[in-house]
Coordinates of C-alpha atoms and ligand atoms in Angstrom, one line a residue:
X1247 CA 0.0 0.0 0.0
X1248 CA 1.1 3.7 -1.0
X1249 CA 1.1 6.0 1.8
X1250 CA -0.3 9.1 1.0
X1251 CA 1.4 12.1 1.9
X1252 CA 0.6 13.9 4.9
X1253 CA -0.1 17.5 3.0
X1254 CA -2.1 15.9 -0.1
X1255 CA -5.6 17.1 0.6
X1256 CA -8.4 14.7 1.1
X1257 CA -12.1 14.9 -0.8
X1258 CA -14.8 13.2 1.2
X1259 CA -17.5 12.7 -0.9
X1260 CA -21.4 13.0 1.2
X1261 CA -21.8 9.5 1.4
X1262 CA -18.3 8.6 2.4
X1263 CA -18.7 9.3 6.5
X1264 CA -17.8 6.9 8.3
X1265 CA -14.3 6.5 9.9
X1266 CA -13.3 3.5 7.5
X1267 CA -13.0 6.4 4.5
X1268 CA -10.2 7.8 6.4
X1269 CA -8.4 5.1 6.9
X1270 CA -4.7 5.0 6.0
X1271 CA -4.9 0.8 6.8
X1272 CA -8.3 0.8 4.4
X1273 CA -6.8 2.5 1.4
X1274 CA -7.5 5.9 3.1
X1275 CA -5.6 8.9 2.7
X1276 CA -2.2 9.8 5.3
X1277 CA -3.9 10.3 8.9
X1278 CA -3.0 13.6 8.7
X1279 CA -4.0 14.6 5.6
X1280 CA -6.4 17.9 5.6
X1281 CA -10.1 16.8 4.4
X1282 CA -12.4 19.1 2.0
X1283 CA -16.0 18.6 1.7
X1284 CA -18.5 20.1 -0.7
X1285 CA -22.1 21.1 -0.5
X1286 CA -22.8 21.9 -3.9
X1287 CA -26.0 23.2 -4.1
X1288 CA -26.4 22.8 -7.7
X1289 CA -27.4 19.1 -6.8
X1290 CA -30.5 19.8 -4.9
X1291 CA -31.5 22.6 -7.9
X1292 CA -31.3 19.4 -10.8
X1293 CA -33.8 17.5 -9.2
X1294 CA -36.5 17.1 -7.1
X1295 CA -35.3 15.5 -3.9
X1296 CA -37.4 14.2 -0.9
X1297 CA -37.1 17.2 1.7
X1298 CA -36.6 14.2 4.4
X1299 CA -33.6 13.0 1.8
X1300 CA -31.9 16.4 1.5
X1301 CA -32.4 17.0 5.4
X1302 CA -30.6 13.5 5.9
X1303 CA -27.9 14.1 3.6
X1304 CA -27.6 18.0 4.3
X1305 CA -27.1 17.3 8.2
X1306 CA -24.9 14.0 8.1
X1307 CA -22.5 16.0 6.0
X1308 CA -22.4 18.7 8.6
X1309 CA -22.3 16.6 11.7
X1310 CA -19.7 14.8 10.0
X1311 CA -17.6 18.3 9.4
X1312 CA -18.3 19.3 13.1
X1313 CA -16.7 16.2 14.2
X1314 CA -13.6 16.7 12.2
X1315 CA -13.3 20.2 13.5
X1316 CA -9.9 21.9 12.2
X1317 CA -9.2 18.9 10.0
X1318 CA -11.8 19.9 7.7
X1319 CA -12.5 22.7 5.3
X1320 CA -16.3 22.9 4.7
X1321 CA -16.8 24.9 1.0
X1322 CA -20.6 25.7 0.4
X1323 CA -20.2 26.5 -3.7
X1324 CA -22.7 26.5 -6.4
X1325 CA -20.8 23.4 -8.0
X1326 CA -18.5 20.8 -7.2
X1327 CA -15.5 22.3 -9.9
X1328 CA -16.1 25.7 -7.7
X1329 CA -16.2 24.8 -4.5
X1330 CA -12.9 22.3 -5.4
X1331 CA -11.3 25.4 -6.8
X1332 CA -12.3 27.4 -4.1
X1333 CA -10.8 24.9 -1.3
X1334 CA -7.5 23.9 -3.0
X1335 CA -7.3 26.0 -5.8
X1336 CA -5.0 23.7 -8.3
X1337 CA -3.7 21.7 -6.4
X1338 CA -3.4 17.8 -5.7
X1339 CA -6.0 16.1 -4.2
X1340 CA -7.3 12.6 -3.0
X1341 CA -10.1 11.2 -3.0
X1342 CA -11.9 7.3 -2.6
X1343 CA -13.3 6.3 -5.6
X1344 CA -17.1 7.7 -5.8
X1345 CA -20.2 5.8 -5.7
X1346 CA -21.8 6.7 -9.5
X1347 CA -20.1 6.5 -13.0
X1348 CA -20.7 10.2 -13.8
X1349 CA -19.1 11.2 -10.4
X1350 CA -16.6 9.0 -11.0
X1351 CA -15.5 10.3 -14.6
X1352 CA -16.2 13.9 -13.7
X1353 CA -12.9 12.9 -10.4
X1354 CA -10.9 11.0 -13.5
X1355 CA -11.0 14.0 -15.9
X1356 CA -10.1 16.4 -13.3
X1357 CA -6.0 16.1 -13.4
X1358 CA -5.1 17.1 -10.2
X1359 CA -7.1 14.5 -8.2
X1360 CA -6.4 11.3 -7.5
X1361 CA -8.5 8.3 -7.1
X1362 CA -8.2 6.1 -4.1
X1363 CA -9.9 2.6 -4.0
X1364 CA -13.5 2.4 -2.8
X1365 CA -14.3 1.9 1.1
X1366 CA -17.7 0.8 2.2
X1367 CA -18.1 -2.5 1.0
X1368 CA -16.9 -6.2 1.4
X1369 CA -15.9 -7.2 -1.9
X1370 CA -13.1 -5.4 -4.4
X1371 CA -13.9 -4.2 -7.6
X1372 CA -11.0 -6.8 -9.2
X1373 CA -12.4 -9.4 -7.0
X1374 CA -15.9 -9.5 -8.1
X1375 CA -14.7 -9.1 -11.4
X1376 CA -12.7 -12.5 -11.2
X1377 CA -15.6 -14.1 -9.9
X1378 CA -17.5 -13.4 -12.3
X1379 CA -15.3 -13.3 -15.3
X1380 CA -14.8 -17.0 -13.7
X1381 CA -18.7 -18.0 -14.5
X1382 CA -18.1 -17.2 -18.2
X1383 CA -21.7 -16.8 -18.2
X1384 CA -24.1 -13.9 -19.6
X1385 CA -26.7 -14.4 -16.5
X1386 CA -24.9 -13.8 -13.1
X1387 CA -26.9 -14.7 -9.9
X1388 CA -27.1 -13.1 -6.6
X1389 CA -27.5 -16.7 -5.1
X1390 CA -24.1 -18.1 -6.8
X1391 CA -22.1 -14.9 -5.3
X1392 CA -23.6 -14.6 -1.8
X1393 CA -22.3 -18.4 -1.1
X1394 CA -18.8 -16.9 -2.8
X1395 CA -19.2 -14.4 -0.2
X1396 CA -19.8 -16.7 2.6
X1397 CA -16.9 -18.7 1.7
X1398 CA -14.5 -15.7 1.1
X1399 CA -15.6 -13.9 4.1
X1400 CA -16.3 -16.7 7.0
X1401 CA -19.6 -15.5 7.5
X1402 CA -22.1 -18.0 9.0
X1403 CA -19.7 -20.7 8.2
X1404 CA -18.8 -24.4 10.2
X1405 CA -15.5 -24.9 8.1
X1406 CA -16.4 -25.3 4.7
X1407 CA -20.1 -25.7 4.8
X1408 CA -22.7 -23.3 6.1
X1409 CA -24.0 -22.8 9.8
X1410 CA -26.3 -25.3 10.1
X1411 CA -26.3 -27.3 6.7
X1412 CA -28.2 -24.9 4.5
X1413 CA -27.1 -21.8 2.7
X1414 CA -30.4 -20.5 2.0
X1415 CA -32.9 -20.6 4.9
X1416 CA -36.0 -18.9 2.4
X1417 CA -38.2 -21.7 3.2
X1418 CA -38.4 -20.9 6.8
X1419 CA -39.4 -16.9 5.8
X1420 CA -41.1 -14.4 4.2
X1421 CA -44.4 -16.2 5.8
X1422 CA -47.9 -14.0 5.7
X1423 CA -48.4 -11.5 8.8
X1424 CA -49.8 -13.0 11.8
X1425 CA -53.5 -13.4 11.2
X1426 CA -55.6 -10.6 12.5
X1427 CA -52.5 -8.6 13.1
X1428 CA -52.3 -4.8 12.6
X1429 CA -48.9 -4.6 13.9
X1430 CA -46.2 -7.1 14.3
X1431 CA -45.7 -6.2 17.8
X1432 CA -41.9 -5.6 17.7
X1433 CA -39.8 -3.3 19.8
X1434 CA -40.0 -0.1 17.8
X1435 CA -36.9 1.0 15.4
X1436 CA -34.1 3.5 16.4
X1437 CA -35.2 7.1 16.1
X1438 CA -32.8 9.9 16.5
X1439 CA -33.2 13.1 18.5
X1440 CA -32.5 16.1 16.3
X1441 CA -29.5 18.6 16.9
X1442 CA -28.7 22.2 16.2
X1443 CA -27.2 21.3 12.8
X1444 CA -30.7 19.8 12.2
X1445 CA -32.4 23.4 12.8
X1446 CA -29.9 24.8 10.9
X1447 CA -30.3 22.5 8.0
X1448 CA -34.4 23.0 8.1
X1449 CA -34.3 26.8 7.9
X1450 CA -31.4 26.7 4.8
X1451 CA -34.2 24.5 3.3
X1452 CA -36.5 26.5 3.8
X1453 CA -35.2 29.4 2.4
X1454 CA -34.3 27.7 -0.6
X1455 CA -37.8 26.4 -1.2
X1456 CA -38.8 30.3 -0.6
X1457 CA -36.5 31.9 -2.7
X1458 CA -37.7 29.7 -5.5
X1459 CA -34.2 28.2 -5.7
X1460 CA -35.0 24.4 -5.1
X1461 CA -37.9 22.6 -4.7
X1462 CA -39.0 19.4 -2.8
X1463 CA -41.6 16.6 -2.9
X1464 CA -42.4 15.1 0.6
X1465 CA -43.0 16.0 3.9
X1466 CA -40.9 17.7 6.1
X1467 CA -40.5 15.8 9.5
X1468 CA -38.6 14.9 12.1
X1469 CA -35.8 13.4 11.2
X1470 CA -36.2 10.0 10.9
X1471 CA -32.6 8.3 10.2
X1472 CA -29.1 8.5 11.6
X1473 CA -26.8 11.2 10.7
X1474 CA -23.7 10.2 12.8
X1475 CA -21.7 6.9 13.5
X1476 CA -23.0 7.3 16.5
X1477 CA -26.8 7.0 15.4
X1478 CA -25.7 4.5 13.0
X1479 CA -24.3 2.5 15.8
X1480 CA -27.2 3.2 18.0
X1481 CA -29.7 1.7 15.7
X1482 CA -27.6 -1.1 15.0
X1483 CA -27.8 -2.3 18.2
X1484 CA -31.2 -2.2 18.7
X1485 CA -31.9 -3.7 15.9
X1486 CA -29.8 -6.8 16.5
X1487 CA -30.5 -6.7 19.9
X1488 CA -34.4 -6.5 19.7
X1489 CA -35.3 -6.8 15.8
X1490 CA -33.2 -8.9 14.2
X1491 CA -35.0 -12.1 16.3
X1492 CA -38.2 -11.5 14.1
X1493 CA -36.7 -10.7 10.6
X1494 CA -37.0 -13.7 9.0
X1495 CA -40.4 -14.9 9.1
X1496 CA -42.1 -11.5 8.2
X1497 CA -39.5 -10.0 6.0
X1498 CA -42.0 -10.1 3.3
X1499 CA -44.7 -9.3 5.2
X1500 CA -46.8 -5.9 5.2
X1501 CA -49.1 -4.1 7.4
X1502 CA -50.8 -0.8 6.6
X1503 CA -50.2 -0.2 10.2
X1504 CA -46.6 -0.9 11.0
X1505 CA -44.6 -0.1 8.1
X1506 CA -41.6 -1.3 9.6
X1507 CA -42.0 -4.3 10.2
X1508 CA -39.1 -6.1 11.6
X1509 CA -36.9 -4.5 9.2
X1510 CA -33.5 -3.0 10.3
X1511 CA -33.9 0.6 8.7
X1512 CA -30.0 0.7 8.3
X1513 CA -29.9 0.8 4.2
X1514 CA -29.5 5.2 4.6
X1515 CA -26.5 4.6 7.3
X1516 CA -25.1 1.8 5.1
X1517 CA -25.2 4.4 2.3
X1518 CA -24.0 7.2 3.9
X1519 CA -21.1 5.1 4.7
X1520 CA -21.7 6.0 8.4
X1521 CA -21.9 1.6 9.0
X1522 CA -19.5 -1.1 7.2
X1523 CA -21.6 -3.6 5.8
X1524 CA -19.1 -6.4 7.8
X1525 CA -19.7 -4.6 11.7
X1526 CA -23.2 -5.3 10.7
X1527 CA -23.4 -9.2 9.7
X1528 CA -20.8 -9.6 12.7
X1529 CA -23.2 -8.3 14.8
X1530 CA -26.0 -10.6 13.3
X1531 CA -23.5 -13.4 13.6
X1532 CA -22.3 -13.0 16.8
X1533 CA -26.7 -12.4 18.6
X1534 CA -27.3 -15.6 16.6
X1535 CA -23.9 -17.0 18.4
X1536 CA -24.6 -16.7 21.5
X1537 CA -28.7 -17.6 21.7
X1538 CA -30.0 -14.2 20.8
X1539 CA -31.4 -14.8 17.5
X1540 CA -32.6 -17.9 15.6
X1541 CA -30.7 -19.1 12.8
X1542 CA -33.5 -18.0 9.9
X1543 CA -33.2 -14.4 10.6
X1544 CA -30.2 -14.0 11.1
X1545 CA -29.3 -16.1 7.4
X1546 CA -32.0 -13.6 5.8
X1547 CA -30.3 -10.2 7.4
X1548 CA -27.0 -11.6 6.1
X1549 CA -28.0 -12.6 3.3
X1550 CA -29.7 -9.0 2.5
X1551 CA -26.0 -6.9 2.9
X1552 CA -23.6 -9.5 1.9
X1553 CA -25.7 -11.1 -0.7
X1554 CA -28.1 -8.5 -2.5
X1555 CA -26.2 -4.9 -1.0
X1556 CA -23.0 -6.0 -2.4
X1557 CA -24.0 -7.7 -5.5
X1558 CA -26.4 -4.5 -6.7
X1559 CA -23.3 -2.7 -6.4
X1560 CA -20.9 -4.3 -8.2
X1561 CA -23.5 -5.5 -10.8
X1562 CA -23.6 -1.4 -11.2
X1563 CA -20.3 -1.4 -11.9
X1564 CA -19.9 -4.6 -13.9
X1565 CA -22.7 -3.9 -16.6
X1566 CA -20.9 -0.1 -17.2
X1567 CA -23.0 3.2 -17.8
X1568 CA -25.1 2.3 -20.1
X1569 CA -26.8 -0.6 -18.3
X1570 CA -29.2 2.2 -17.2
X1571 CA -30.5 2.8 -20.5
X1572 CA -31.8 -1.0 -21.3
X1573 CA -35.4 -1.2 -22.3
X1574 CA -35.4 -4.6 -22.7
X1575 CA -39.1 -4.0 -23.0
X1576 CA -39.3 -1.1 -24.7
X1577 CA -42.1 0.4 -21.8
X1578 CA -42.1 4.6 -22.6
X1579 CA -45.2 5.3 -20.6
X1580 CA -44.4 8.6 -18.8
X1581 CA -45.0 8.9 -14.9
X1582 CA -48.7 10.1 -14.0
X1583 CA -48.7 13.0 -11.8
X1584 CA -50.1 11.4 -8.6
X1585 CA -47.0 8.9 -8.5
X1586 CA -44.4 11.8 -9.1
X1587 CA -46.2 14.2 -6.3
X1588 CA -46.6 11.4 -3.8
X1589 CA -50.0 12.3 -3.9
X1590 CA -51.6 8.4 -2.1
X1591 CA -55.0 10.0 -2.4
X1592 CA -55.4 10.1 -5.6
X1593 CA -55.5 6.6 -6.7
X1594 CA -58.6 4.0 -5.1
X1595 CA -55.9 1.2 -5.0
X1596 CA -55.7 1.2 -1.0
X1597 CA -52.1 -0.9 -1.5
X1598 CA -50.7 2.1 -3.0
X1599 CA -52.3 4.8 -0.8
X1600 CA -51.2 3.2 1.4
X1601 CA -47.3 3.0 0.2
X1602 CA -47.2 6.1 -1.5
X1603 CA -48.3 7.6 2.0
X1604 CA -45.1 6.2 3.4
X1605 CA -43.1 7.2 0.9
X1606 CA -44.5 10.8 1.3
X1607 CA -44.2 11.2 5.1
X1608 CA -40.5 9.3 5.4
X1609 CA -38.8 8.9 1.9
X1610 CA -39.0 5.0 2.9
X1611 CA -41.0 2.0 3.1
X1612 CA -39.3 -1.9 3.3
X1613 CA -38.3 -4.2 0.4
X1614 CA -41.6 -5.4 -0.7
X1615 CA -43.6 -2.2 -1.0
X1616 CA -40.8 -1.1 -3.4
X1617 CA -40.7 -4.4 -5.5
X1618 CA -44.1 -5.6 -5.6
X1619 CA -46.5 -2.4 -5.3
X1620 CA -44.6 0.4 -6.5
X1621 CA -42.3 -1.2 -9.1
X1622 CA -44.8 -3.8 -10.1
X1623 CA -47.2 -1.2 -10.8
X1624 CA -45.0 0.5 -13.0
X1625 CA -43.8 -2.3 -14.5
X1626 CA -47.4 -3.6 -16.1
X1627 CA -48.6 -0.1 -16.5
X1628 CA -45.2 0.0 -19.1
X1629 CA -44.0 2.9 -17.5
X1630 CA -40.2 4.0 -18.7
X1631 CA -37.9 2.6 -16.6
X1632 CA -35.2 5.4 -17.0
X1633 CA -38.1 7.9 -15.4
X1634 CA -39.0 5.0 -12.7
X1635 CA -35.3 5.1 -12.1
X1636 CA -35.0 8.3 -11.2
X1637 CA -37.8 9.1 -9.4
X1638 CA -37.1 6.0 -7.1
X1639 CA -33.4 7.7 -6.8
X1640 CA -35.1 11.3 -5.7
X1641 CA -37.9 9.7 -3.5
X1642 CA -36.0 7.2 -1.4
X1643 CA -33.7 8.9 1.5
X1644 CA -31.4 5.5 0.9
X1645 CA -31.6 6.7 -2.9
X1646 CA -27.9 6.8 -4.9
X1647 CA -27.6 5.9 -8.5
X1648 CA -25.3 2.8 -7.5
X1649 CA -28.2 1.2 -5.6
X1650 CA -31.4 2.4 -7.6
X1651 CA -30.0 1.3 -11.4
X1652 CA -29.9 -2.6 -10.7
X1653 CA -32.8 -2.5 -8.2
X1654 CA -35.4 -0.4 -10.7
X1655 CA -33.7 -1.1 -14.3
X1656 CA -32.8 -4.9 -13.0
X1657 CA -34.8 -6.5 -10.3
X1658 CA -38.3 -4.3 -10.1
X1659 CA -38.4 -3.5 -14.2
X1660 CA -36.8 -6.1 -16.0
X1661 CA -36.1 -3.4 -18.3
X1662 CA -32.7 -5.6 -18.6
X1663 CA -34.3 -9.0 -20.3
X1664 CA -33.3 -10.9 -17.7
X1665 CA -29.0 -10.1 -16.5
X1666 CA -29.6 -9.7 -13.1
X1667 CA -32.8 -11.7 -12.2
X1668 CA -34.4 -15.0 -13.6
X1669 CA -37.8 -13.7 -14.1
X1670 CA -39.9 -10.6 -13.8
X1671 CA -41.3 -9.7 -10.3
X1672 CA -44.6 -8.6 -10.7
X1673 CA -47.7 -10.5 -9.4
X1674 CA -51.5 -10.2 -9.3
X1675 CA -53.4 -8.9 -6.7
X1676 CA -53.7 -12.3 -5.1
X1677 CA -50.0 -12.1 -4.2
X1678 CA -50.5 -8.5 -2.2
X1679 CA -53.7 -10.0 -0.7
X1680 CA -52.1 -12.8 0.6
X1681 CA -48.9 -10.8 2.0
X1682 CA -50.4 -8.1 3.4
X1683 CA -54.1 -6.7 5.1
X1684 CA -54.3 -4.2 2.4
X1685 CA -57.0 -5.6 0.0
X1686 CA -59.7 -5.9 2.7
X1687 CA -60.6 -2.1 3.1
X1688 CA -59.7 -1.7 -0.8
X1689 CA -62.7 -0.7 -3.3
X1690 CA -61.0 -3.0 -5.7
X1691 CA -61.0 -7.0 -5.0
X1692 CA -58.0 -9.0 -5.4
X1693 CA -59.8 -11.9 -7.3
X1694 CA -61.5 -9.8 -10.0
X1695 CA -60.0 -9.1 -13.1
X1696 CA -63.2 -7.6 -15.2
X1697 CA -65.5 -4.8 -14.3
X1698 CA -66.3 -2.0 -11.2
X1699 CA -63.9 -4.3 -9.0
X1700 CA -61.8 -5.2 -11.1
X1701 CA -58.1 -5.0 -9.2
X1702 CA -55.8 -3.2 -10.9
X1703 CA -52.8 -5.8 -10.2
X1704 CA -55.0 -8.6 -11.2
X1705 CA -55.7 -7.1 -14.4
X1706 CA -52.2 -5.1 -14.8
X1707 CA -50.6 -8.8 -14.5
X1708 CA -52.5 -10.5 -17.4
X1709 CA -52.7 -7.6 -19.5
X1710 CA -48.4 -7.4 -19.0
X1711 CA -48.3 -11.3 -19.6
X1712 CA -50.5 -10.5 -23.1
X1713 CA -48.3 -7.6 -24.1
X1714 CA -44.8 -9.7 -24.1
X1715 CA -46.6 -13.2 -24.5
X1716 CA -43.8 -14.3 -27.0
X1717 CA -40.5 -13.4 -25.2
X1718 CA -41.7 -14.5 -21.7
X1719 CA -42.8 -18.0 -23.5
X1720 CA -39.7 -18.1 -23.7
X1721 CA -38.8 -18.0 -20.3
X1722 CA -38.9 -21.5 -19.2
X1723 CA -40.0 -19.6 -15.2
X1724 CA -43.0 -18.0 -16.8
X1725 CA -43.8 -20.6 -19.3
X1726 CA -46.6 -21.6 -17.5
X1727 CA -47.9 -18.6 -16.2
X1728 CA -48.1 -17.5 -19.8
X1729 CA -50.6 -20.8 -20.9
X1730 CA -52.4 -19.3 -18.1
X1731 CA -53.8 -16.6 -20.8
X1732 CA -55.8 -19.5 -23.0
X1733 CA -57.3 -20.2 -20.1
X1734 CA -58.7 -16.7 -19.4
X1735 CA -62.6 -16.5 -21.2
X1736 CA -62.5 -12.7 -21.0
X1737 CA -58.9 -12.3 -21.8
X1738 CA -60.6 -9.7 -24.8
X1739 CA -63.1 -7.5 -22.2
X1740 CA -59.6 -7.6 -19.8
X1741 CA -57.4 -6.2 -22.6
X1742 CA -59.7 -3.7 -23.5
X1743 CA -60.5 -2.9 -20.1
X1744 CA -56.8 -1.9 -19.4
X1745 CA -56.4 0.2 -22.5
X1746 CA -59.2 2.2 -21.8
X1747 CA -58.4 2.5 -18.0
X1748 CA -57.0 5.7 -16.6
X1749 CA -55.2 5.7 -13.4
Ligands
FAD3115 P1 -33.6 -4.6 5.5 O1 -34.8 -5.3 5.0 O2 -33.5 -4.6 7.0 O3 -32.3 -5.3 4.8 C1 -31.0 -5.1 5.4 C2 -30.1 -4.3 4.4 O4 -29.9 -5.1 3.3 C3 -30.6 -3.0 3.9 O5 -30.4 -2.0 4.8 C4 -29.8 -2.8 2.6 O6 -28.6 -2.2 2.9 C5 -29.5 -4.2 2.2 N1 -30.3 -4.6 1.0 C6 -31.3 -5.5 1.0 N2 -31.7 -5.7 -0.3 C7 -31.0 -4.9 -1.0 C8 -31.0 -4.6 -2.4 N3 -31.8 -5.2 -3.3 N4 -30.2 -3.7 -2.9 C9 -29.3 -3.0 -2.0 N5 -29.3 -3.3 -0.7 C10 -30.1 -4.2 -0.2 N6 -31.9 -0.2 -1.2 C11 -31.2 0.9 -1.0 O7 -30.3 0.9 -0.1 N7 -31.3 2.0 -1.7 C12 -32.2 2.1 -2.6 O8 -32.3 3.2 -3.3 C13 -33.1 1.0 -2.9 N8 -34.0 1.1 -3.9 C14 -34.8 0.0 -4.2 C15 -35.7 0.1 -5.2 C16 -36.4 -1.0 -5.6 C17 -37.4 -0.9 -6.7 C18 -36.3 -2.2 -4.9 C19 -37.0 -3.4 -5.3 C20 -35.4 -2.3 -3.8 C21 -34.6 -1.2 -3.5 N9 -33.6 -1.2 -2.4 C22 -32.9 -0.1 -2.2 C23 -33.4 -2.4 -1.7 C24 -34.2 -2.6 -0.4 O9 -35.6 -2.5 -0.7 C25 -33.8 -1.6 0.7 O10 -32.4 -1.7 0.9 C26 -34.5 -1.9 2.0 O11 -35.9 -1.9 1.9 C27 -34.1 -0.8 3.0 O12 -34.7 -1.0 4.3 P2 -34.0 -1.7 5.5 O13 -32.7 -1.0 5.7 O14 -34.9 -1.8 6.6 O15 -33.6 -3.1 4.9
SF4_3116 FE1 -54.1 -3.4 -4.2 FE2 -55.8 -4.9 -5.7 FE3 -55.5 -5.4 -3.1 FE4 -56.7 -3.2 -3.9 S1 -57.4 -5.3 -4.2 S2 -55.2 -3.3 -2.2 S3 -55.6 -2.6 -5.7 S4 -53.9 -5.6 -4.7

């Protein structure tokens, strides 16, 4: 390892917090290197952010500069070239290699920085890329690398086989929510207490919105998410310590009531870089170790950061910059208003009131909200996945185009034909009816696929299967779901139904 020289500047990028970025042992710069940090506001004025996203972001950066004190030099600039200018003027700097391919060829065309290698996750760029050089296969699998993982790592491992004989405990999980639950009935998730910074943070956003100069979509709240190791480390604990137990079963699971669930709400500290995906499946590891936690959830939490986490991102970096662009199904439906304003009232569907209203009030909701109400939705309605994309990226506070491109263009739109997953993931209103209490109060019924009641899942799903009949036929996993069309007698009424049918 090269060790950087004391005087070279540093760069932390927003979502590069955590003390593992600094880190001369991890790749980091010298430990007495100077760090510079960047607001740029020109970032917030591009897009339309969740206000509980920018808040997030907005105060972790600035708790993080308060805890570096001297070290740091804090530029508020219009852009990232100006406030870099501004800072160091010409001269050299560092920095760890950024998290998106735009940030990371606007850092390689600037001469006078230097790249450092990426922090924040388990597996190296050239590793991954032996791995799966090493499948010489188009179709890579999340399954195949999380075992790699395993393996590599030591996690969950009794010498060379897994922790109790299986390396995938799915059969034991993602069961329906307790009947006549409205809440799971879990100790409540970490919330943090806000600070000065937050205050401060709140009225700049305020202005901004007044002054015309940015604008937001979602409520302003409390907020909600860690913004400090500290936080970070607080809700990790709880979560292992009083969570993690119930994980397993009901990670599938939703309730219009409890919207967490027994989910560990760590994905924005894990993307801030303010936790190291390892510290958390140790954690896991070690509760399940000693007696704390059955084996189930603890497989399915590790599984979610050093299976899915770490393949996303390296699958981002894998398929290049223009893996975003696939339209594999060539959907070009624009956005409808309601969706893009968060506006859950709009729209009779109580399962997406219902999610949308999440989304409005925290800029979250848990896995399967995201994959099979929002995305699905989009996904049969043949809405453009590039536009799904991004407004998944601006709605979610855990939101970075690493993390959104092979969960929207990949897993939730199959807008790829297939290179990251085996089949689409959409379902008919059956599947939310059986995972979740939302269909009861819903004008819509789950079973219906014609008429007043027709649901619009139910309907969306056949009417998607009709549209790309030939290339899913092909799909030896959809197969027969697709015979399932000869079978429908008002397959013609349905069709038309849907075309007509304005949401
Ligand atoms: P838990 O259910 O407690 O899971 C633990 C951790 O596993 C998460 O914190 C997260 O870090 C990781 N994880 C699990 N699945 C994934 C995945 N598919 N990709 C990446 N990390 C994963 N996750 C994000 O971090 N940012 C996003 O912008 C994001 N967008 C998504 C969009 C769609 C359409 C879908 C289907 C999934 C998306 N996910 C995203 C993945 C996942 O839904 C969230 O990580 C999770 O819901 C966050 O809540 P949690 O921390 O309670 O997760
Ligand atoms: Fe959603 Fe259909 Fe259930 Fe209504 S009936 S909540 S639209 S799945």
């Amino acid at each position: 390892m090269v060790e950087e020289e004391s005087g070279i500047p540093h760069w932390l990028f927003g979502d590069q917090l955590g003390p593992h970025f600094l880190d001369p042992a991890r790749g980091g710069p010298h430990r007495d290197a100077p760090v510079v940090m960047i607001e740029a506001r020109s970032v917030l004025r591009r897009r339309r952010f969740h206000r509980a996203k920018a808040h997030l972001i907005l105060s972790a950066m600035r708790h993080r500069a308060a805890e570096l004190g001297d070290r740091v030099r804090y530029v508020k600039a219009d852009t990232y070239r100006e406030g870099l200018r501004e800072a160091v003027g010409e001269g050299a700097v560092t920095v760890r290699h950024p998290t998106s391919h735009a940030a990371l060829a606007f850092v390689r065309a600037l001469t006078s920085v230097r790249v450092l290698p990426a922090s924040g996750f388990l597996v190296t760029h050239d590793e991954f890329r032996r791995w799966a050089d090493d499948r010489g296969t188009k179709h890579l699998r999340q399954e195949d690398f999380y075992r790699w993982v395993r393996r590599t790592h030591d996690f969950l491992m009794e010498g060379d086989s897994p922790v109790g004989g299986r390396w995938n405990l799915d059969h034991d999980n993602r069961q329906p929510p307790p009947r006549g639950a409205t809440e799971l009935g879990v100790p409540a998730p970490y919330r943090p207490r806000e600070s000065d910074i937050d205050a401060e943070v709140r009225a700049d956003l305020d202005r901004w919105s007044r002054d015309g100069d940015v604008a937001f979509v979602g409520e302003d709240a409390p907020r909600a998410f860690p913004a400090t190791r500290r936080e970070a480390l607080a809700a990790l604990r709880r979560f292992v310590e009083h969570r993690l137990a119930m994980f397993g079963p009901y990670e599938d699971a939703v309730l219009a009531k409890d919207a967490t669930m027994s989910h560990s709400l760590l994905s924005s500290s894990l993307n801030l870089g303010l936790l190291d995906p390892a510290e958390c499946v140790e954690r896991a590891e070690a509760r399940w170790r000693s007696g704390g936690a059955p084996l189930n959830s603890t497989e399915g939490f590790v599984r979610q950061i050093a299976g899915w986490r770490e393949f996303v991102w390296h699958v981002y970096w894998y398929f290049g910059p223009r893996y975003r662009e696939s339209n594999a199904l060539r959907h070009r439906e624009p956005l409808p208003d309601w969706f893009t304003e968060l506006s859950p009232d709009a729209i009779g569907a109580n399962c997406l009131t219902q999610v949308l209203g999440q989304v409005r009030a925290t800029g979250w909701t848990h896995h399967i909200p995201r994959l099979m109400i929002l995305g699905s939705f989009a996904l049969q309605r043949g809405w453009d996945p590039r536009a799904v994309t991004d407004w998944f990226h601006r709605s979610f506070v855990d939101g970075y185009d690493w993390v959104m491109v092979p969960n929207v263009v990949g897993m939730s739109q199959y807008a790829d034909g297939g290179r990251m997953t085996t089949k689409p993931y959409t379902s008919a209103g059956a599947y939310i009816d059986r995972m979740s209490d939302l269909c009861g109060p819903c004008r819509y019924k789950p079973s219906v696929r014609v008429g007043e009641d027709a649901c619009p899942f139910t309907a969306g799903y056949w009417n998607l299967l009709h549209r790309h009949r030939e290339r899913f036929a092909h799909n030896a996993r959809m197969t027969q779901v697709v015979r399932g069309l000869d079978r429908l007698p008002d397959l013609e009424e349905l069709l038309e139904q849907e075309r007509d049918r304005r949401y």
